[in-house]
Short mmCIF file of C-alpha atoms in Angstrom, two decimals:
data_model
loop_
_atom_site.label_atom_id
_atom_site.label_comp_id
_atom_site.label_asym_id
_atom_site.label_seq_id
_atom_site.Cartn_x
_atom_site.Cartn_y
_atom_site.Cartn_z
CA ASN A 1 -10.07 23.09 -20.02
CA ILE A 2 -13.56 21.79 -20.77
CA ASP A 3 -14.40 18.56 -18.97
CA ASP A 4 -16.86 15.85 -20.01
CA CYS A 5 -20.22 16.40 -21.81
CA TRP A 6 -19.09 18.67 -24.65
CA GLN A 7 -19.49 15.86 -27.23
CA VAL A 8 -22.76 14.28 -28.39
CA ALA A 9 -22.18 11.88 -31.29
CA ARG A 10 -20.04 10.54 -34.12
CA VAL A 11 -20.98 11.04 -37.77
CA GLY A 12 -19.80 9.98 -41.21
CA GLY A 13 -18.02 6.88 -42.35
CA ASN A 14 -14.96 7.58 -40.24
CA GLY A 15 -16.90 8.46 -37.05
CA THR A 16 -15.90 12.10 -36.66
CA ILE A 17 -16.66 13.43 -33.16
CA ILE A 18 -19.37 16.13 -32.98
CA GLU A 19 -19.68 18.82 -30.30
CA ASP A 20 -22.98 19.63 -28.58
CA PRO A 21 -24.65 22.19 -30.89
CA VAL A 22 -26.74 23.63 -28.05
CA ARG A 23 -23.85 24.27 -25.70
CA PHE A 24 -21.40 25.24 -28.45
CA PRO A 25 -23.45 26.74 -31.28
CA SER A 26 -20.38 28.20 -33.01
CA GLY A 27 -18.42 24.96 -32.64
CA ILE A 28 -15.27 24.06 -30.71
CA LYS A 29 -12.96 25.36 -33.44
CA ALA A 30 -14.45 28.87 -33.15
CA LEU A 31 -14.32 28.68 -29.35
CA THR A 32 -10.66 27.67 -29.46
CA ALA A 33 -9.84 30.62 -31.73
CA ASN A 34 -11.68 32.96 -29.34
CA VAL A 35 -9.67 31.66 -26.38
CA HIS A 36 -6.42 32.04 -28.31
CA ARG A 37 -7.24 35.64 -29.15
CA ARG A 38 -7.37 36.29 -25.42
CA GLY A 39 -3.84 34.97 -24.98
CA LEU A 40 -4.94 31.70 -23.35
CA LYS A 41 -4.64 27.99 -24.12
CA PHE A 42 -7.60 25.65 -24.63
CA GLY A 43 -8.11 22.01 -23.60
CA LEU A 44 -10.66 19.24 -24.05
CA TYR A 45 -11.57 15.94 -22.41
CA THR A 46 -12.09 12.41 -23.72
CA ALA A 47 -11.77 8.83 -22.47
CA ALA A 48 -9.88 5.83 -23.88
CA ALA A 49 -13.08 3.80 -23.89
CA THR A 50 -16.31 3.40 -25.83
CA HIS A 51 -17.93 6.01 -23.60
CA THR A 52 -16.71 8.73 -21.25
CA CYS A 53 -17.52 8.77 -17.55
CA GLN A 54 -20.76 10.61 -18.36
CA ARG A 55 -21.67 8.20 -21.17
CA ARG A 56 -20.69 10.51 -24.02
CA PRO A 57 -18.77 9.12 -27.05
CA GLY A 58 -15.26 8.05 -26.06
CA ALA A 59 -12.10 7.61 -28.11
CA CYS A 60 -12.11 3.81 -28.27
CA GLN A 61 -10.75 2.84 -31.73
CA HIS A 62 -11.12 6.46 -32.87
CA ALA A 63 -7.86 7.98 -31.62
CA TYR A 64 -6.51 8.62 -35.12
CA ILE A 65 -9.56 10.49 -36.40
CA ASP A 66 -10.04 12.29 -33.06
CA GLY A 67 -6.39 13.29 -32.98
CA GLN A 68 -6.72 14.84 -36.44
CA THR A 69 -9.96 16.59 -35.44
CA TYR A 70 -8.41 18.09 -32.33
CA CYS A 71 -5.44 19.28 -34.38
CA ASP A 72 -7.82 20.89 -36.90
CA TRP A 73 -9.70 22.58 -34.07
CA GLY A 74 -6.46 24.03 -32.72
CA ILE A 75 -6.67 22.66 -29.18
CA ASP A 76 -3.62 22.77 -26.90
CA TYR A 77 -4.40 20.10 -24.30
CA LEU A 78 -6.27 16.79 -24.17
CA LYS A 79 -7.21 14.90 -21.00
CA ILE A 80 -7.75 11.17 -21.68
CA ASP A 81 -9.75 9.55 -18.87
CA GLN A 82 -9.99 5.81 -18.17
CA CYS A 83 -13.71 5.23 -17.55
CA GLY A 84 -15.36 2.26 -19.26
CA SER A 85 -13.81 -0.38 -21.50
CA CYS A 86 -12.39 -0.82 -24.98
CA PRO A 87 -11.00 -3.79 -26.95
CA THR A 88 -7.91 -1.69 -27.61
CA PRO A 89 -5.65 -1.38 -24.53
CA LYS A 90 -5.59 2.17 -23.20
CA ASN A 91 -1.84 2.54 -23.69
CA ILE A 92 -2.29 1.80 -27.41
CA THR A 93 -4.97 4.50 -27.58
CA TRP A 94 -2.53 6.87 -25.84
CA LEU A 95 0.12 5.98 -28.43
CA HIS A 96 -2.23 6.58 -31.35
CA PHE A 97 -3.05 10.04 -30.01
CA ARG A 98 0.67 10.71 -29.52
CA GLN A 99 1.37 9.78 -33.14
CA MET A 100 -1.34 12.15 -34.37
CA PHE A 101 -0.17 14.97 -32.11
CA ASP A 102 3.40 14.53 -33.36
CA GLN A 103 2.08 14.88 -36.91
CA CYS A 104 0.15 17.96 -35.82
CA LEU A 105 3.32 19.51 -34.40
CA ALA A 106 5.23 18.83 -37.61
CA ALA A 107 2.45 20.32 -39.74
CA THR A 108 1.47 23.35 -37.64
CA GLY A 109 4.31 24.00 -35.19
CA ARG A 110 1.79 23.66 -32.38
CA ASP A 111 2.29 21.00 -29.70
CA ILE A 112 -0.69 19.40 -27.96
CA VAL A 113 -0.24 18.33 -24.34
CA GLU A 114 -1.50 14.75 -23.86
CA SER A 115 -2.64 14.09 -20.30
CA VAL A 116 -3.60 10.47 -19.58
CA GLU A 117 -5.13 8.53 -16.73
CA SER A 118 -3.36 6.82 -15.21
CA CYS A 119 0.07 5.39 -14.35
CA GLY A 120 1.20 4.90 -10.77
CA ASP A 121 3.67 2.00 -10.97
CA PRO A 122 7.24 2.82 -12.04
CA ALA A 123 7.97 -0.86 -12.63
CA SER A 124 5.15 -1.42 -15.17
CA CYS A 125 3.48 1.49 -16.98
CA GLY A 126 6.30 3.74 -15.79
CA GLN A 127 8.55 1.96 -18.27
CA TYR A 128 6.65 3.27 -21.30
CA VAL A 129 4.24 6.05 -20.34
CA ALA A 130 6.63 8.90 -21.23
CA LYS A 131 6.73 7.59 -24.80
CA THR A 132 2.96 7.93 -25.12
CA ALA A 133 1.98 10.98 -23.04
CA THR A 134 3.16 14.37 -21.86
CA MET A 135 1.77 13.90 -18.34
CA TRP A 136 -0.12 11.23 -16.48
CA ARG A 137 -2.24 10.98 -13.38
CA THR A 138 -0.49 8.93 -10.72
CA GLY A 139 -3.37 8.33 -8.28
CA GLY A 140 -7.10 8.53 -7.76
CA ASP A 141 -9.36 11.57 -7.94
CA ILE A 142 -8.30 14.08 -5.31
CA GLN A 143 -10.81 15.31 -2.74
CA SER A 144 -10.81 18.51 -0.71
CA ASN A 145 -9.51 17.00 2.53
CA TRP A 146 -6.08 16.68 4.11
CA LYS A 147 -5.75 12.90 3.90
CA SER A 148 -6.57 12.97 0.20
CA VAL A 149 -4.01 15.71 -0.48
CA LEU A 150 -1.28 13.75 1.32
CA GLY A 151 -2.37 10.50 -0.30
CA ASN A 152 -2.05 11.90 -3.81
CA ALA A 153 1.29 13.49 -2.96
CA TYR A 154 2.73 10.22 -1.61
CA THR A 155 1.49 8.26 -4.63
CA ASN A 156 2.94 10.89 -6.95
CA ASN A 157 6.28 10.76 -5.12
CA ARG A 158 6.59 7.06 -5.93
CA MET A 159 6.76 7.98 -9.63
CA ALA A 160 9.40 10.72 -9.28
CA ALA A 161 12.14 8.78 -11.06
CA VAL A 162 9.95 8.39 -14.14
CA ALA A 163 9.43 12.14 -14.58
CA ASN A 164 13.02 12.96 -13.63
CA SER A 165 14.45 10.61 -16.25
CA ASN A 166 12.15 11.93 -19.00
CA PRO A 167 12.53 15.73 -19.28
CA GLY A 168 9.44 17.44 -20.63
CA HIS A 169 7.13 14.84 -19.06
CA PHE A 170 5.35 15.14 -15.73
CA ASN A 171 3.65 13.20 -12.97
CA ASP A 172 0.18 14.62 -12.36
CA ALA A 173 -1.00 14.49 -8.73
CA ASP A 174 -4.43 15.82 -9.85
CA MET A 175 -5.91 19.30 -9.78
CA LEU A 176 -5.47 21.78 -6.97
CA GLN A 177 -8.11 22.05 -4.26
CA ILE A 178 -7.11 25.59 -3.29
CA GLY A 179 -10.27 27.61 -2.62
CA ASN A 180 -12.55 24.63 -2.02
CA VAL A 181 -14.40 23.81 1.20
CA GLY A 182 -12.72 21.07 3.26
CA LEU A 183 -9.18 22.37 3.69
CA SER A 184 -8.03 24.97 6.20
CA LEU A 185 -6.03 27.93 4.92
CA ASP A 186 -2.84 26.36 6.33
CA GLU A 187 -3.64 23.08 4.58
CA GLN A 188 -4.25 24.90 1.29
CA ARG A 189 -0.88 26.64 1.53
CA SER A 190 0.82 23.32 2.29
CA HIS A 191 -1.04 21.68 -0.59
CA PHE A 192 0.16 24.35 -3.03
CA ALA A 193 3.74 24.26 -1.76
CA ILE A 194 3.94 20.47 -2.10
CA TRP A 195 2.53 20.54 -5.66
CA CYS A 196 5.03 23.25 -6.57
CA ILE A 197 8.04 21.40 -5.23
CA MET A 198 6.87 18.19 -6.94
CA GLY A 199 6.89 19.99 -10.30
CA ALA A 200 3.28 18.84 -10.66
CA PRO A 201 0.91 20.46 -13.17
CA LEU A 202 -0.88 23.35 -11.45
CA LEU A 203 -4.47 22.94 -12.63
CA ILE A 204 -6.85 25.20 -10.70
CA GLY A 205 -9.85 23.22 -9.47
CA THR A 206 -12.00 25.97 -8.00
CA ASP A 207 -14.34 28.73 -9.22
CA ILE A 208 -11.84 31.46 -10.09
CA ILE A 209 -14.60 34.00 -10.75
CA HIS A 210 -15.61 33.91 -7.09
CA ALA A 211 -12.17 33.16 -5.63
CA THR A 212 -11.33 34.94 -2.38
CA ASN A 213 -8.26 37.14 -1.96
CA ALA A 214 -6.67 34.38 0.14
CA THR A 215 -7.19 31.87 -2.68
CA VAL A 216 -5.72 34.23 -5.27
CA ASP A 217 -2.74 34.98 -3.00
CA ILE A 218 -1.91 31.28 -2.78
CA LEU A 219 -2.39 30.57 -6.49
CA THR A 220 -0.24 33.53 -7.53
CA SER A 221 2.77 32.95 -5.28
CA HIS A 222 5.47 33.86 -7.78
CA ALA A 223 8.39 32.35 -5.88
CA LEU A 224 6.69 28.98 -5.43
CA ILE A 225 5.48 28.93 -9.02
CA ALA A 226 9.09 29.59 -10.06
CA VAL A 227 10.10 26.48 -8.11
CA ASN A 228 7.37 24.52 -9.88
CA GLN A 229 8.48 25.72 -13.32
CA ASP A 230 12.19 25.25 -12.72
CA PRO A 231 13.48 22.31 -14.83
CA GLY A 232 15.52 21.09 -11.87
CA LEU A 233 19.20 20.31 -11.52
CA HIS A 234 20.25 17.92 -14.32
CA GLY A 235 16.62 17.81 -15.49
CA ALA A 236 15.16 16.46 -12.23
CA VAL A 237 11.97 18.51 -12.40
CA GLN A 238 10.24 16.70 -9.52
CA GLY A 239 11.30 17.30 -5.96
CA VAL A 240 11.05 14.30 -3.66
CA LEU A 241 9.99 13.39 -0.17
CA THR A 242 13.19 12.65 1.74
CA HIS A 243 11.53 11.89 5.07
CA GLY A 244 8.00 10.72 5.75
CA VAL A 245 7.21 7.58 3.76
CA ALA A 246 7.73 3.87 4.37
CA ASP A 247 7.61 0.56 2.51
CA GLY A 248 4.10 -0.71 2.97
CA VAL A 249 1.23 -2.72 1.55
CA GLY A 250 -1.36 -1.43 -0.89
CA VAL A 251 -3.54 -2.77 -3.67
CA ALA A 252 -3.49 -2.22 -7.42
CA PRO A 253 -5.20 -3.71 -10.48
CA CYS A 254 -4.15 -7.36 -10.69
CA ASP A 255 -1.45 -7.75 -13.36
CA GLY A 256 0.47 -10.90 -12.37
CA SER A 257 3.66 -8.94 -11.72
CA ALA A 258 6.29 -9.91 -9.16
CA GLN A 259 5.22 -6.88 -7.12
CA GLN A 260 1.93 -8.68 -6.40
CA GLN A 261 3.26 -12.10 -5.38
CA TRP A 262 3.30 -13.30 -1.78
CA THR A 263 4.23 -16.39 0.20
CA VAL A 264 2.46 -17.47 3.39
CA ASP A 265 4.81 -19.31 5.72
CA GLY A 266 3.82 -20.20 9.28
CA GLY A 267 1.58 -17.15 9.61
CA ALA A 268 4.10 -14.79 8.02
CA ILE A 269 3.03 -13.07 4.79
CA ILE A 270 6.21 -12.48 2.79
CA HIS A 271 6.62 -10.30 -0.28
CA ARG A 272 8.37 -12.59 -2.74
CA SER A 273 10.45 -10.09 -4.70
CA THR A 274 11.84 -8.24 -1.65
CA GLY A 275 11.69 -10.89 1.08
CA LEU A 276 10.10 -8.33 3.42
CA ARG A 277 7.27 -9.32 5.75
CA MET A 278 3.94 -7.68 6.43
CA THR A 279 4.34 -5.89 9.73
CA VAL A 280 2.13 -4.00 12.18
CA PRO A 281 4.49 -1.23 13.36
CA HIS A 282 5.32 -1.33 17.08
CA CYS A 283 2.63 -4.02 17.63
CA LEU A 284 0.05 -1.22 17.74
CA ARG A 285 -3.58 -2.17 18.31
CA ALA A 286 -6.56 -0.66 16.52
CA PRO A 287 -8.79 1.46 18.79
CA ARG A 288 -11.87 -0.26 20.23
CA PRO A 289 -14.73 -0.88 19.88
CA VAL A 290 -14.55 -0.11 16.14
CA GLY A 291 -11.84 1.86 14.43
CA PRO A 292 -8.92 1.87 12.00
CA GLY A 293 -5.47 1.04 13.27
CA VAL A 294 -2.19 1.65 11.41
CA TRP A 295 -1.09 1.15 7.84
CA VAL A 296 0.64 -2.19 7.34
CA HIS A 297 4.37 -1.89 6.64
CA LEU A 298 6.91 -4.18 5.00
CA SER A 299 9.93 -4.96 7.19
CA PRO A 300 12.65 -7.56 7.70
CA SER A 301 11.95 -10.41 10.09
CA ASN A 302 11.76 -9.21 13.72
CA ALA A 303 11.02 -12.19 15.95
CA THR A 304 12.38 -10.20 18.90
CA SER A 305 9.83 -7.36 18.69
CA VAL A 306 8.03 -6.11 21.80
CA CYS A 307 5.22 -8.59 21.04
CA ASP A 308 7.58 -11.48 20.27
CA GLY A 309 7.12 -11.25 16.51
CA LEU A 310 3.32 -11.43 16.59
CA ASN A 311 3.21 -8.17 14.63
CA GLN A 312 4.45 -10.24 11.67
CA LYS A 313 1.95 -13.07 12.15
CA PHE A 314 -1.43 -13.22 10.41
CA ASP A 315 -4.27 -15.74 10.17
CA ILE A 316 -5.83 -16.29 6.76
CA PHE A 317 -9.38 -17.47 7.44
CA ALA A 318 -10.55 -19.27 4.31
CA ASN A 319 -14.10 -19.70 5.64
CA ASN A 320 -14.92 -15.99 5.70
CA HIS A 321 -12.04 -14.62 3.60
CA THR A 322 -10.60 -12.38 6.32
CA ILE A 323 -7.01 -12.00 7.51
CA GLY A 324 -6.58 -11.77 11.28
CA VAL A 325 -3.80 -9.77 12.97
CA GLY A 326 -1.55 -11.77 15.29
CA CYS A 327 -0.64 -8.92 17.64
CA ASP A 328 -4.22 -7.58 17.75
CA PRO A 329 -6.70 -10.44 18.36
CA GLY A 330 -10.08 -9.72 16.79
CA ALA A 331 -8.67 -7.20 14.33
CA CYS A 332 -8.44 -7.82 10.59
CA LEU A 333 -6.67 -6.37 7.57
CA ASN A 334 -8.79 -3.77 5.84
CA LEU A 335 -8.53 -1.33 2.94
CA TYR A 336 -8.12 2.25 4.11
CA GLY A 337 -11.14 4.42 3.28
CA GLY A 338 -10.63 7.84 4.83
CA GLY A 339 -11.74 9.89 1.86
CA GLY A 340 -9.99 10.65 -1.39
CA ALA A 341 -7.01 9.25 -3.23
CA GLY A 342 -5.92 6.86 -0.48
CA ASP A 343 -9.32 5.16 -0.49
CA ASN A 344 -9.07 1.42 -1.13
CA THR A 345 -5.37 1.82 -1.92
CA TRP A 346 -3.46 1.11 1.29
CA VAL A 347 -3.89 -1.80 3.69
CA GLN A 348 -4.46 -1.07 7.38
CA THR A 349 -5.60 -2.92 10.50
CA PHE A 350 -9.18 -2.54 11.69
CA ALA A 351 -10.61 -3.37 15.10
CA LYS A 352 -13.51 -5.48 13.86
CA CYS A 353 -13.91 -7.93 10.98
CA THR A 354 -17.04 -7.23 8.95
CA ALA A 355 -18.76 -8.40 5.78
CA ASP A 356 -17.56 -5.28 3.98
CA PRO A 357 -15.62 -6.22 0.80
CA ARG A 358 -12.75 -4.07 2.07
CA ASP A 359 -12.28 -6.68 4.82
CA ARG A 360 -12.34 -9.65 2.46
CA TRP A 361 -9.28 -11.31 0.89
CA VAL A 362 -8.65 -14.42 -1.21
CA PHE A 363 -5.18 -15.98 -1.24
CA ASP A 364 -4.25 -17.98 -4.35
CA PRO A 365 -1.20 -20.10 -3.36
CA SER A 366 -0.38 -21.09 -6.95
CA ALA A 367 -0.35 -17.52 -8.29
CA GLY A 368 0.88 -16.05 -5.00
CA THR A 369 -1.76 -13.32 -5.15
CA ILE A 370 -3.95 -11.93 -2.38
CA GLN A 371 -7.02 -10.37 -3.93
CA SER A 372 -9.32 -7.99 -2.09
CA GLY A 373 -13.10 -8.14 -2.09
CA LEU A 374 -13.01 -5.08 -4.36
CA GLY A 375 -11.08 -7.01 -7.00
CA LYS A 376 -7.57 -5.55 -6.71
CA CYS A 377 -4.43 -7.40 -5.62
CA MET A 378 -2.08 -6.69 -2.74
CA THR A 379 1.21 -5.09 -3.78
CA ASN A 380 4.11 -3.29 -2.18
CA ALA A 381 3.57 0.48 -2.01
CA SER A 382 4.88 3.72 -0.55
CA ILE A 383 2.65 4.67 2.37
CA PRO A 384 2.46 7.55 4.85
CA ASP A 385 4.79 6.83 7.74
CA ALA A 386 2.64 8.50 10.37
CA VAL A 387 3.86 6.04 13.01
CA HIS A 388 7.47 7.20 12.90
CA ASN A 389 7.22 10.66 11.42
CA THR A 390 5.64 14.00 12.32
CA VAL A 391 7.29 16.18 9.66
CA ASP A 392 7.37 15.63 5.90
CA THR A 393 10.50 16.99 4.20
CA TRP A 394 10.28 17.72 0.48
CA VAL A 395 13.44 18.73 -1.42
CA LYS A 396 14.03 19.96 -4.97
CA HIS A 397 17.46 20.86 -6.34
CA LEU A 398 16.97 23.80 -8.71
CA SER A 399 18.76 24.37 -12.00
CA ASP A 400 20.90 27.23 -10.62
CA GLY A 401 22.26 25.06 -7.79
CA SER A 402 19.96 26.40 -5.08
CA VAL A 403 17.67 24.10 -3.11
CA ALA A 404 13.94 24.47 -2.40
CA ILE A 405 12.55 22.82 0.73
CA VAL A 406 9.02 22.36 2.06
CA LEU A 407 8.63 21.20 5.67
CA VAL A 408 5.11 20.06 6.62
CA ASN A 409 3.87 19.61 10.18
CA LEU A 410 1.85 16.37 10.10
CA ASN A 411 0.69 16.68 13.72
CA ASP A 412 -3.11 16.71 13.65
CA THR A 413 -3.58 18.90 16.71
CA SER A 414 -0.44 20.77 17.75
CA ALA A 415 2.10 23.25 16.46
CA GLN A 416 5.76 22.23 16.50
CA ASP A 417 9.19 23.38 15.41
CA VAL A 418 10.31 21.98 12.04
CA SER A 419 13.95 21.62 11.06
CA PHE A 420 16.04 20.76 8.03
CA ASN A 421 19.57 19.36 8.11
CA PHE A 422 21.54 20.71 5.17
CA SER A 423 23.41 17.42 4.83
CA ASP A 424 20.11 15.90 3.61
CA ALA A 425 20.51 18.08 0.51
CA GLY A 426 24.17 17.15 0.03
CA ILE A 427 25.44 20.43 1.51
CA ALA A 428 28.81 20.00 3.25
CA PRO A 429 29.19 20.84 6.96
CA GLY A 430 30.05 24.45 7.69
CA VAL A 431 28.93 25.81 4.31
CA ALA A 432 26.88 28.97 4.83
CA MET A 433 23.61 29.21 2.92
CA ARG A 434 21.30 32.20 2.47
CA VAL A 435 17.78 31.22 3.58
CA THR A 436 14.78 32.85 1.87
CA ASP A 437 11.13 32.41 2.82
CA LEU A 438 9.35 31.50 -0.44
CA TRP A 439 5.98 32.88 0.68
CA SER A 440 7.14 36.29 1.86
CA ASN A 441 10.41 36.49 -0.14
CA LYS A 442 12.01 37.60 3.12
CA ASP A 443 15.73 37.04 3.60
CA LEU A 444 16.06 34.96 6.79
CA GLY A 445 19.84 35.29 7.01
CA ASN A 446 22.91 33.16 6.40
CA VAL A 447 22.98 29.80 8.17
CA ALA A 448 25.18 26.69 8.16
CA ASP A 449 24.35 23.01 8.80
CA SER A 450 20.63 23.30 9.69
CA PHE A 451 17.66 25.61 9.86
CA THR A 452 14.66 25.55 12.20
CA VAL A 453 11.28 27.23 11.81
CA LYS A 454 9.61 27.76 15.15
CA ASP A 455 6.00 27.00 16.04
CA VAL A 456 4.59 25.76 12.70
CA ALA A 457 0.85 25.16 13.11
CA SER A 458 -0.84 21.77 12.62
CA HIS A 459 -0.84 20.83 8.91
CA ALA A 460 0.93 24.10 8.09
CA SER A 461 4.31 24.21 6.40
CA SER A 462 7.42 26.25 5.79
CA ALA A 463 8.71 26.79 2.25
CA ILE A 464 12.30 28.03 1.99
CA LYS A 465 15.14 28.27 -0.51
CA LEU A 466 18.83 27.76 0.23
CA GLU A 467 21.46 29.56 -1.86
CA ARG A 468 25.21 29.53 -1.42
CA VAL A 469 26.51 32.79 0.05
#
């Protein structure tokens, strides 16, 4: 795939897109044919706006002519970014491309994968995105660090039902960071295993020419790739996180939906559509003098908590637009910013209120919205449940009836044993299952009821498959 900066202008009465003649002297069509002769597929990039992220011509109000051009050039994949603006809503641009690609398929027998950015809400764009795209980004741009990898995985997990109810369409958790500086080898293996079990597109995001043997070993794990490519039992291509997430509070572009409406009642901040209350788990305090606390959860009323319900009490200070935390005097609500996809997405406590826009909030009682200083509105969200959980359990039921499992040690410092109860995969008590290690392809024996992997290192994981004996 070629990213941004391949295009330079539009020409003619219909505004046909033109490739950079210096970088591509033979043209994109010739380059595509060359790639095809080598047995490979070829992809391009655009944006559903007037300009791309690098200020090159975008697809705004040109999706029909661009779609025809890309068909004529013989491309196999198009990434549609969301930088900039356009009078035409981006989902309409997606649809116009889809219509042209459907015509291309009918005329040539060649399908073009349409990859769009982005859709992360199953209740809004999740209702229509599969009709307009083959795959869609579900979160922000991934970074080469552990928090970002987990953040993108958790956001992607929230959209699992959309992919699983639309066979041939996929949630895109963003490109792989295998081989890049910032992740340990254990973290890279966990990253790859999670993406495989999620049925996520496996787009390599490193320099493959200079890839190390360790990088190549991870990226060519045949057993895990087979899990990724398996259509899933009853078409459920995406495995899901069965343990490790919680109902929490995040932010998203303001859209007026019920998901973004809140009521403030006697210090309680209540999510209108679910009736759940913003909660600081276990009344935990943020570390002093300055530091992030815990992600804010959504929970039923708990006036009998260890801090007498103060973990569900907040002070909205209209004079400086901050929200104080009842169980942690001096602390305020803040947008998480630890690097990567979770940045400015989840709401956490923070030990000190500042003038940073991530600390600022405006409550509109009439609309019921709470808008951050960065312009997005509070909403309910799936968040990492690091307070209650030290192991993430990912499960995918495969098309042949076997079950793939990835167990991730979330402990930041220590190794621990990780276990899986077969009942969590719907396996009846006493039924013996053959356990296979998906990295080594080693037969680990026949086991019933549960399986434990000893001494899994911090941020490492175990990937196994269960098959009936």
